[in-house]
Coordinates of C-alpha atoms and ligand atoms in Angstrom, one line a residue:
Chain A
M1 CA 120.2 -102.4 80.2
K2 CA 118.3 -101.7 83.5
K3 CA 115.1 -102.2 81.7
L4 CA 116.2 -105.7 80.7
T5 CA 116.7 -107.0 84.2
E6 CA 113.7 -105.3 85.8
Q7 CA 111.0 -106.3 83.4
P8 CA 110.7 -110.0 82.7
S9 CA 108.2 -109.6 80.0
F10 CA 110.5 -107.2 78.2
I11 CA 113.3 -109.7 78.4
N12 CA 111.1 -112.3 76.9
E13 CA 110.2 -110.1 73.9
F14 CA 113.8 -109.4 73.5
L15 CA 114.6 -113.1 73.6
D16 CA 112.0 -113.8 71.0
E17 CA 114.0 -111.7 68.6
L18 CA 117.3 -113.3 69.5
T19 CA 116.6 -117.0 69.6
V20 CA 115.8 -118.6 66.4
N21 CA 112.9 -120.8 66.0
V22 CA 111.9 -121.5 62.5
T23 CA 110.6 -125.0 62.1
E24 CA 108.2 -127.3 60.2
M25 CA 106.1 -130.4 60.9
F26 CA 107.7 -133.8 60.0
R27 CA 110.9 -132.0 59.1
D28 CA 113.1 -134.7 57.4
P29 CA 110.3 -137.2 56.7
S30 CA 112.9 -140.0 56.6
F31 CA 113.8 -139.3 60.2
W32 CA 110.1 -139.7 61.2
R33 CA 109.8 -143.0 59.3
I34 CA 112.8 -144.4 61.2
M35 CA 111.2 -143.2 64.4
R36 CA 108.0 -145.1 63.6
E37 CA 109.6 -148.2 62.2
E38 CA 112.7 -148.7 64.3
I39 CA 113.2 -146.4 67.3
I40 CA 109.7 -146.4 68.9
P41 CA 109.3 -150.2 68.4
A42 CA 112.7 -150.8 70.0
I43 CA 111.7 -148.7 73.1
M44 CA 108.4 -150.6 73.3
L45 CA 110.2 -153.9 73.5
N46 CA 111.2 -153.0 77.0
H47 CA 108.6 -150.5 78.2
K48 CA 104.9 -150.3 77.5
Q49 CA 104.9 -146.8 78.8
F50 CA 107.7 -144.3 78.2
K51 CA 108.8 -140.7 78.3
I52 CA 109.9 -138.3 75.6
W53 CA 111.6 -134.9 76.0
H54 CA 111.6 -132.4 73.2
A55 CA 114.4 -130.0 74.1
G56 CA 114.2 -126.7 72.2
C57 CA 110.7 -127.5 71.0
S58 CA 110.2 -124.0 69.4
S59 CA 106.6 -123.4 68.4
G60 CA 105.7 -127.1 68.8
E61 CA 105.6 -128.4 65.2
E62 CA 108.0 -131.3 66.2
V63 CA 105.8 -132.1 69.2
V64 CA 102.6 -132.1 67.1
S65 CA 104.4 -134.4 64.6
M66 CA 105.4 -136.8 67.3
C67 CA 101.8 -136.9 68.7
I68 CA 100.3 -137.5 65.3
M69 CA 102.8 -140.3 64.7
L70 CA 102.1 -141.9 68.1
K71 CA 98.4 -141.6 67.6
E72 CA 98.7 -143.4 64.3
M73 CA 100.7 -146.1 66.1
G74 CA 97.9 -146.4 68.6
I75 CA 100.1 -145.6 71.6
L76 CA 99.6 -141.9 72.2
H77 CA 98.1 -142.8 75.6
D78 CA 101.2 -144.6 76.7
V79 CA 103.6 -141.8 76.3
T80 CA 104.4 -138.9 78.5
I81 CA 105.9 -135.9 76.7
I82 CA 107.7 -132.9 78.1
A83 CA 108.5 -130.1 75.7
T84 CA 110.8 -127.4 76.7
D85 CA 112.2 -124.2 75.3
L86 CA 114.1 -121.2 76.5
D87 CA 111.6 -118.8 75.1
V88 CA 108.3 -118.4 76.9
N89 CA 106.6 -116.6 74.0
I90 CA 107.3 -119.4 71.7
L91 CA 106.1 -121.9 74.3
E92 CA 102.8 -120.0 74.5
R93 CA 102.4 -120.5 70.7
A94 CA 103.3 -124.2 71.1
K95 CA 100.6 -124.7 73.6
Q96 CA 98.0 -123.2 71.2
A97 CA 99.0 -125.7 68.5
T98 CA 97.8 -123.1 66.0
Y99 CA 99.7 -122.2 62.9
P100 CA 99.2 -120.1 59.8
V101 CA 97.3 -122.0 57.2
K102 CA 99.9 -121.1 54.6
N103 CA 102.4 -123.3 56.4
M104 CA 100.2 -126.3 56.0
E105 CA 101.2 -127.0 52.4
L106 CA 104.7 -127.8 53.4
N107 CA 103.7 -129.6 56.5
E108 CA 101.2 -131.7 54.5
K109 CA 103.9 -132.5 51.9
N110 CA 106.2 -133.7 54.7
Y111 CA 103.4 -135.8 56.2
I112 CA 102.8 -137.5 52.9
R113 CA 106.5 -138.2 52.5
F114 CA 106.5 -139.6 56.0
Q115 CA 103.7 -141.9 54.7
G116 CA 101.2 -141.0 57.4
T117 CA 98.2 -143.3 57.4
R118 CA 95.4 -140.6 57.5
S119 CA 94.6 -137.4 55.7
F120 CA 96.7 -134.6 57.2
K121 CA 93.6 -132.4 57.2
D122 CA 92.0 -134.7 59.8
Y123 CA 94.2 -133.3 62.5
Y124 CA 93.2 -129.6 62.3
R125 CA 90.3 -127.3 61.6
E126 CA 90.7 -123.9 59.9
E127 CA 89.8 -120.7 61.8
N128 CA 90.5 -117.2 60.6
G129 CA 93.4 -118.2 58.4
N130 CA 94.9 -120.5 61.1
A131 CA 95.1 -124.2 61.3
V132 CA 94.0 -125.2 64.8
F133 CA 95.2 -128.7 65.8
N134 CA 93.0 -131.0 67.8
K135 CA 93.8 -130.4 71.5
D136 CA 93.4 -134.1 72.2
L137 CA 96.7 -134.6 70.4
L138 CA 98.6 -132.8 73.1
M139 CA 96.8 -134.4 76.0
N140 CA 99.9 -136.0 77.4
V141 CA 102.3 -133.1 76.7
S142 CA 103.5 -130.6 79.2
F143 CA 105.3 -127.5 78.1
R144 CA 107.9 -125.9 80.3
R145 CA 110.4 -123.2 80.1
H146 CA 113.9 -124.7 80.5
D147 CA 117.3 -123.4 79.5
L148 CA 119.6 -126.2 78.3
V149 CA 122.7 -124.3 79.2
T150 CA 121.8 -123.2 82.8
G151 CA 118.9 -125.5 83.6
D152 CA 119.0 -128.6 85.9
I153 CA 118.3 -132.2 85.0
F154 CA 114.6 -132.6 85.8
N155 CA 113.6 -136.0 84.8
K156 CA 114.7 -139.3 83.0
F157 CA 113.6 -140.2 79.5
D158 CA 113.6 -143.0 77.0
L159 CA 113.9 -140.6 74.1
V160 CA 115.3 -137.1 73.8
L161 CA 114.9 -135.1 70.7
C162 CA 117.0 -132.0 70.4
R163 CA 117.2 -131.2 66.7
N164 CA 118.7 -128.1 65.3
V165 CA 119.1 -126.5 68.7
M166 CA 122.8 -127.2 69.5
I167 CA 123.8 -125.5 66.2
Y168 CA 123.3 -122.3 68.2
F169 CA 125.9 -123.3 70.8
N170 CA 129.7 -123.4 70.5
Q171 CA 131.5 -126.6 70.9
A172 CA 132.2 -126.1 74.6
L173 CA 128.5 -125.6 75.3
Q174 CA 127.5 -128.5 73.1
N175 CA 129.8 -130.6 75.3
E176 CA 128.0 -129.5 78.5
V177 CA 124.6 -130.0 77.0
L178 CA 125.4 -133.5 75.8
K179 CA 126.4 -134.3 79.4
K180 CA 123.0 -133.2 80.5
F181 CA 121.3 -135.3 77.9
H182 CA 123.4 -138.3 79.0
E183 CA 122.2 -137.8 82.5
S184 CA 118.6 -137.3 81.5
L185 CA 118.5 -140.6 79.5
F186 CA 117.9 -144.0 80.9
K187 CA 120.5 -146.5 79.9
Y188 CA 119.8 -147.7 76.4
G189 CA 117.7 -144.5 75.8
Y190 CA 117.8 -142.7 72.5
L191 CA 119.0 -139.2 71.5
A192 CA 118.1 -137.6 68.2
I193 CA 119.9 -134.5 66.9
G194 CA 119.6 -132.5 63.7
S195 CA 120.6 -134.1 60.5
K196 CA 123.7 -131.9 60.1
E197 CA 124.7 -131.8 63.7
S198 CA 127.5 -133.9 65.1
L199 CA 128.5 -135.2 68.5
I200 CA 131.9 -136.6 67.6
W201 CA 133.9 -133.9 69.2
C202 CA 132.1 -134.1 72.6
D203 CA 133.7 -135.8 75.6
Y204 CA 130.6 -137.9 76.2
A205 CA 130.3 -139.2 72.6
N206 CA 131.9 -142.5 73.6
R207 CA 129.0 -143.3 76.0
F208 CA 126.7 -143.4 73.0
I209 CA 126.6 -145.6 69.9
V210 CA 125.3 -144.5 66.5
V211 CA 122.0 -146.2 65.8
N212 CA 121.3 -144.3 62.5
N213 CA 124.1 -142.1 61.1
E214 CA 122.0 -140.6 58.4
E215 CA 119.2 -139.5 60.7
K216 CA 121.6 -138.7 63.6
I217 CA 120.1 -141.1 66.2
Y218 CA 122.2 -142.2 69.1
K219 CA 121.8 -144.7 71.9
K220 CA 123.2 -144.3 75.4
I221 CA 125.2 -147.5 76.2
K222 CA 127.3 -146.4 79.2
D223 CA 126.4 -144.6 82.4
Chain B
M1 CA 152.9 -113.3 34.1
S2 CA 149.5 -114.7 34.4
K3 CA 146.7 -113.4 32.2
Y4 CA 144.5 -112.5 35.1
N5 CA 147.2 -110.9 37.2
L6 CA 146.8 -113.6 39.9
N7 CA 148.9 -114.3 42.9
N8 CA 149.0 -116.9 45.6
S9 CA 147.4 -114.8 48.4
Y10 CA 143.9 -116.2 47.9
K11 CA 142.6 -118.5 50.7
A12 CA 139.2 -119.7 49.4
V13 CA 136.9 -119.8 46.4
V14 CA 133.1 -119.5 47.0
I15 CA 130.6 -120.4 44.3
G16 CA 126.9 -119.6 44.1
G17 CA 124.4 -121.0 41.6
S18 CA 120.8 -121.7 41.0
A19 CA 118.6 -122.8 38.1
G20 CA 120.8 -123.8 35.2
S21 CA 124.1 -123.9 37.1
F22 CA 124.4 -127.6 37.6
Q23 CA 126.2 -128.3 34.3
G24 CA 128.6 -125.5 34.9
V25 CA 129.4 -126.7 38.4
V26 CA 130.0 -130.2 37.2
K27 CA 132.3 -128.9 34.5
I28 CA 134.3 -126.8 36.9
L29 CA 134.7 -129.6 39.4
S30 CA 135.6 -132.2 36.7
Q31 CA 138.4 -130.0 35.3
L32 CA 139.8 -128.8 38.6
P33 CA 143.5 -129.3 38.7
K34 CA 144.5 -132.3 40.9
G35 CA 145.5 -131.0 44.3
F36 CA 143.8 -127.6 43.9
P37 CA 145.1 -125.8 46.9
L38 CA 142.1 -123.8 48.1
P39 CA 138.8 -124.9 49.7
I40 CA 135.9 -124.5 47.3
I41 CA 132.7 -123.5 49.2
M42 CA 129.5 -123.9 47.2
C43 CA 126.0 -122.7 47.9
L44 CA 123.6 -124.0 45.2
H45 CA 119.9 -123.7 45.4
R46 CA 118.3 -127.1 45.8
L47 CA 115.1 -128.8 46.8
K48 CA 114.6 -128.3 50.5
H49 CA 113.3 -131.8 51.2
V50 CA 115.8 -133.8 49.1
R51 CA 118.7 -134.5 51.3
N52 CA 120.4 -137.2 49.4
G53 CA 121.6 -137.6 45.8
F54 CA 122.8 -134.1 45.0
V55 CA 126.2 -134.4 46.5
E56 CA 126.6 -137.8 44.8
A57 CA 125.6 -136.4 41.5
L58 CA 128.1 -133.6 41.8
S59 CA 130.8 -136.0 42.9
I60 CA 130.6 -138.4 40.0
K61 CA 132.7 -136.4 37.7
S62 CA 134.4 -134.2 40.3
V63 CA 138.2 -134.5 40.8
V64 CA 137.6 -134.1 44.5
Q65 CA 134.8 -135.7 46.6
V66 CA 132.2 -133.1 47.4
T67 CA 131.0 -133.0 51.0
E68 CA 128.2 -131.4 52.9
P69 CA 129.7 -130.2 56.1
H70 CA 128.3 -130.8 59.6
D71 CA 127.7 -127.9 61.8
K72 CA 131.0 -126.6 63.3
E73 CA 133.1 -128.6 60.8
N74 CA 136.6 -127.1 60.1
I75 CA 137.3 -125.9 56.6
K76 CA 140.2 -127.8 55.0
K77 CA 142.4 -126.7 52.1
G78 CA 141.6 -128.5 48.9
S79 CA 138.2 -129.7 50.0
V80 CA 135.0 -129.0 48.1
Y81 CA 131.9 -128.2 50.2
L82 CA 128.3 -127.9 49.4
A83 CA 125.6 -126.2 51.6
P84 CA 123.2 -129.0 52.8
A85 CA 119.5 -129.0 52.0
N86 CA 117.3 -126.8 54.2
Y87 CA 120.1 -125.2 56.1
H88 CA 121.9 -121.9 55.7
M89 CA 125.6 -122.3 55.6
S90 CA 127.9 -119.6 57.0
V91 CA 131.7 -119.4 57.3
E92 CA 132.9 -118.4 60.7
L93 CA 136.1 -116.6 61.9
G94 CA 137.7 -119.8 63.3
L95 CA 137.6 -121.1 59.7
Y96 CA 134.7 -123.5 60.3
F97 CA 131.1 -123.8 59.0
A98 CA 128.0 -123.0 61.0
L99 CA 124.6 -124.2 59.9
S100 CA 121.3 -122.6 60.7
T101 CA 117.6 -123.1 60.2
E102 CA 116.8 -119.4 60.2
E103 CA 114.1 -118.0 57.9
M104 CA 114.5 -118.4 54.2
I105 CA 116.3 -115.5 52.5
N106 CA 115.3 -114.6 48.9
N107 CA 113.0 -117.6 49.2
S108 CA 115.9 -119.8 49.6
R109 CA 117.5 -121.9 52.3
P110 CA 120.5 -122.3 51.8
A111 CA 120.7 -118.7 50.7
I112 CA 123.7 -117.7 48.6
D113 CA 123.9 -114.3 50.2
I114 CA 124.6 -115.9 53.5
T115 CA 127.4 -118.1 52.4
L116 CA 129.0 -115.4 50.2
G117 CA 128.5 -112.6 52.8
T118 CA 130.0 -114.6 55.7
S119 CA 132.9 -115.8 53.5
A120 CA 133.6 -112.2 52.5
F121 CA 133.6 -111.2 56.2
V122 CA 136.1 -114.0 57.1
Y123 CA 138.4 -114.1 54.1
K124 CA 138.2 -110.4 53.1
E125 CA 140.5 -109.7 50.1
K126 CA 141.7 -113.3 50.1
L127 CA 138.4 -114.5 48.6
I128 CA 137.3 -115.3 45.1
G129 CA 133.5 -115.3 44.5
I130 CA 131.9 -116.9 41.5
L131 CA 128.2 -116.5 40.7
L132 CA 126.6 -118.7 38.0
S133 CA 123.3 -119.1 36.3
G134 CA 120.1 -118.6 38.3
A135 CA 116.6 -117.3 38.2
N136 CA 116.5 -114.9 41.2
K137 CA 118.7 -112.3 42.7
D138 CA 120.1 -114.3 45.6
G139 CA 123.9 -113.8 45.6
A140 CA 124.0 -110.3 44.3
L141 CA 124.3 -108.8 47.8
G142 CA 126.9 -111.5 48.7
M143 CA 128.9 -110.5 45.6
K144 CA 128.7 -106.9 46.7
N145 CA 130.0 -107.9 50.2
I146 CA 132.9 -109.7 48.5
H147 CA 133.8 -106.7 46.4
D148 CA 133.5 -104.3 49.3
R149 CA 135.8 -106.4 51.4
G150 CA 138.4 -106.4 48.6
G151 CA 137.8 -109.9 47.2
L152 CA 137.7 -110.8 43.5
T153 CA 134.3 -111.2 41.8
I154 CA 133.4 -113.3 38.8
V155 CA 130.1 -113.9 37.2
Q156 CA 129.1 -116.4 34.4
E157 CA 128.7 -114.6 31.1
P158 CA 124.9 -113.9 31.0
S159 CA 124.6 -115.0 27.4
E160 CA 125.8 -118.4 28.3
C161 CA 123.5 -118.8 31.3
M162 CA 120.3 -120.8 31.0
I163 CA 118.8 -118.1 33.2
D164 CA 120.8 -114.9 33.5
T165 CA 118.8 -113.1 36.3
M166 CA 121.3 -114.0 38.9
P167 CA 124.6 -112.8 37.3
R168 CA 122.7 -109.7 36.0
A169 CA 121.5 -108.9 39.5
A170 CA 125.1 -109.1 40.7
L171 CA 126.4 -106.9 37.8
A172 CA 123.8 -104.3 38.8
A173 CA 124.6 -104.5 42.5
T174 CA 128.4 -104.2 42.5
K175 CA 131.6 -104.1 40.5
I176 CA 132.3 -107.4 38.9
D177 CA 136.0 -108.0 38.1
H178 CA 135.5 -110.7 35.4
I179 CA 132.6 -111.9 33.3
M180 CA 133.5 -115.4 32.1
K181 CA 132.1 -118.4 30.3
V182 CA 132.4 -121.6 32.3
D183 CA 135.4 -122.7 30.2
Q184 CA 137.2 -119.5 31.1
I185 CA 136.4 -120.1 34.7
V186 CA 138.1 -123.5 34.4
E187 CA 141.1 -121.8 32.8
F188 CA 141.1 -119.2 35.5
L189 CA 141.2 -121.8 38.2
K190 CA 144.1 -123.6 36.4
E191 CA 146.0 -120.3 36.3
L192 CA 145.2 -119.8 40.0
D193 CA 146.5 -123.3 40.8
K194 CA 149.8 -122.6 39.1
Q195 CA 150.4 -119.7 41.5
Y196 CA 150.7 -122.1 44.4
R197 CA 153.1 -124.6 42.7
Ligands
SAM301 C1 115.4 -124.0 65.1 S1 114.5 -124.3 66.6 C2 114.4 -126.1 66.6 C3 113.0 -126.5 66.4 C4 112.9 -128.0 66.1 N1 113.5 -128.8 67.2 C5 113.3 -128.4 64.7 O1 114.3 -129.1 64.6 O2 112.7 -128.0 63.8 C6 115.6 -123.9 67.9 C7 115.0 -123.6 69.3 O3 115.9 -123.8 70.3 C8 115.6 -122.9 71.3 N2 116.8 -122.6 72.1 C9 117.9 -121.9 71.8 N3 118.7 -121.8 72.9 C10 118.2 -122.6 73.9 C11 118.6 -122.9 75.2 N4 119.7 -122.5 75.7 N5 117.8 -123.7 75.9 C12 116.6 -124.2 75.4 N6 116.2 -123.9 74.2 C13 116.9 -123.1 73.4 C14 115.1 -121.6 70.6 O4 114.3 -120.9 71.4 C15 114.3 -122.3 69.4 O5 113.0 -122.4 69.7

């Protein structure tokens, strides 16, 4: 165990094994359609520029999806994105925005179901069996290590995405983490969780309303 | 005396199925005795990206409304659960479900081995596992877990299966207590129900 505490890089490799980070682009295409058609337009009614937090961003597929969507909406420049994860190795991968070409088939299918307006292949080039996404997409994104359980509140956001992360926490932790999201959101900001996650048993649930039950999108209505 | 030497110590029924299992599942659910006392936990292979429709299709004829549980949802007696699309579904010691997005297993998410294996761990000898038609070997290991923990194992009669790879893999992997046609499974569940009256 000594080795664990003394060598940070070893800890990180260890974490890479333990934390689970399998993900895909435009996971749940219907979610992304609601984002494009309802949630983002609703935010833009009040703010021309706004901030998004991807909490538990894993290898960044969700962030790339968001950036592609915002670009197609013509507002990529107006959005500041912070993407965090517990796991530094996975964050390194997220920064590279480089993924095995074999994953692109599923990602492209999801993109088509999302009804993106371009050809998915426009967004990356192939290099040695990898799909390397255009770096411009991520120009307003900053990646940081942040632990949802122990980490502090570090900013305020209009939209927080934390999808399929809280499934790894027990209910007591979920409760704590929801408090942090509540504090990290502007009033009337939005929170999106995974399609099979639920907030109903959390203390802070009554400070949110359900905007879309199917896609698990909530809105903070009380401080 | 019941034909299958049953008793009322069982606490759950878990069902796995893949290609060709839909009709069988529909039949089982439509002929389930009213007020069936145990939870029925199903993991059926399904399209990853199609979230809606499946549960509705299964529910049309079912005696009990089928639900896809949320993460951390408690398991209730007499309810029928289906693993949601694109999540693994495991049963946890506090008798609730946990969902995860971990890697596919046997090319599947949900993977039957996960639902069966975790159910076996939680319910031990109080579990009945049923494996239906299917084209891969997902579920074989889960059936072995159920047998090893003292639970009862049933597979659909291979000759009745549209694709018999799955029940055959289970037969090769472990001791299977009963090989039954779907009609017999229905009879079996009715017998089981009587033990609790
Ligand atoms: C399954 S991925 C979710 C990816 C993406 N949001 C999605 O829905 O596809 C879960 C991620 O949560 C991260 N994670 C787990 N515990 C965490 C914690 N306490 N704080 C921050 N991130 C955490 C893991 O490192 C992993 O990358």
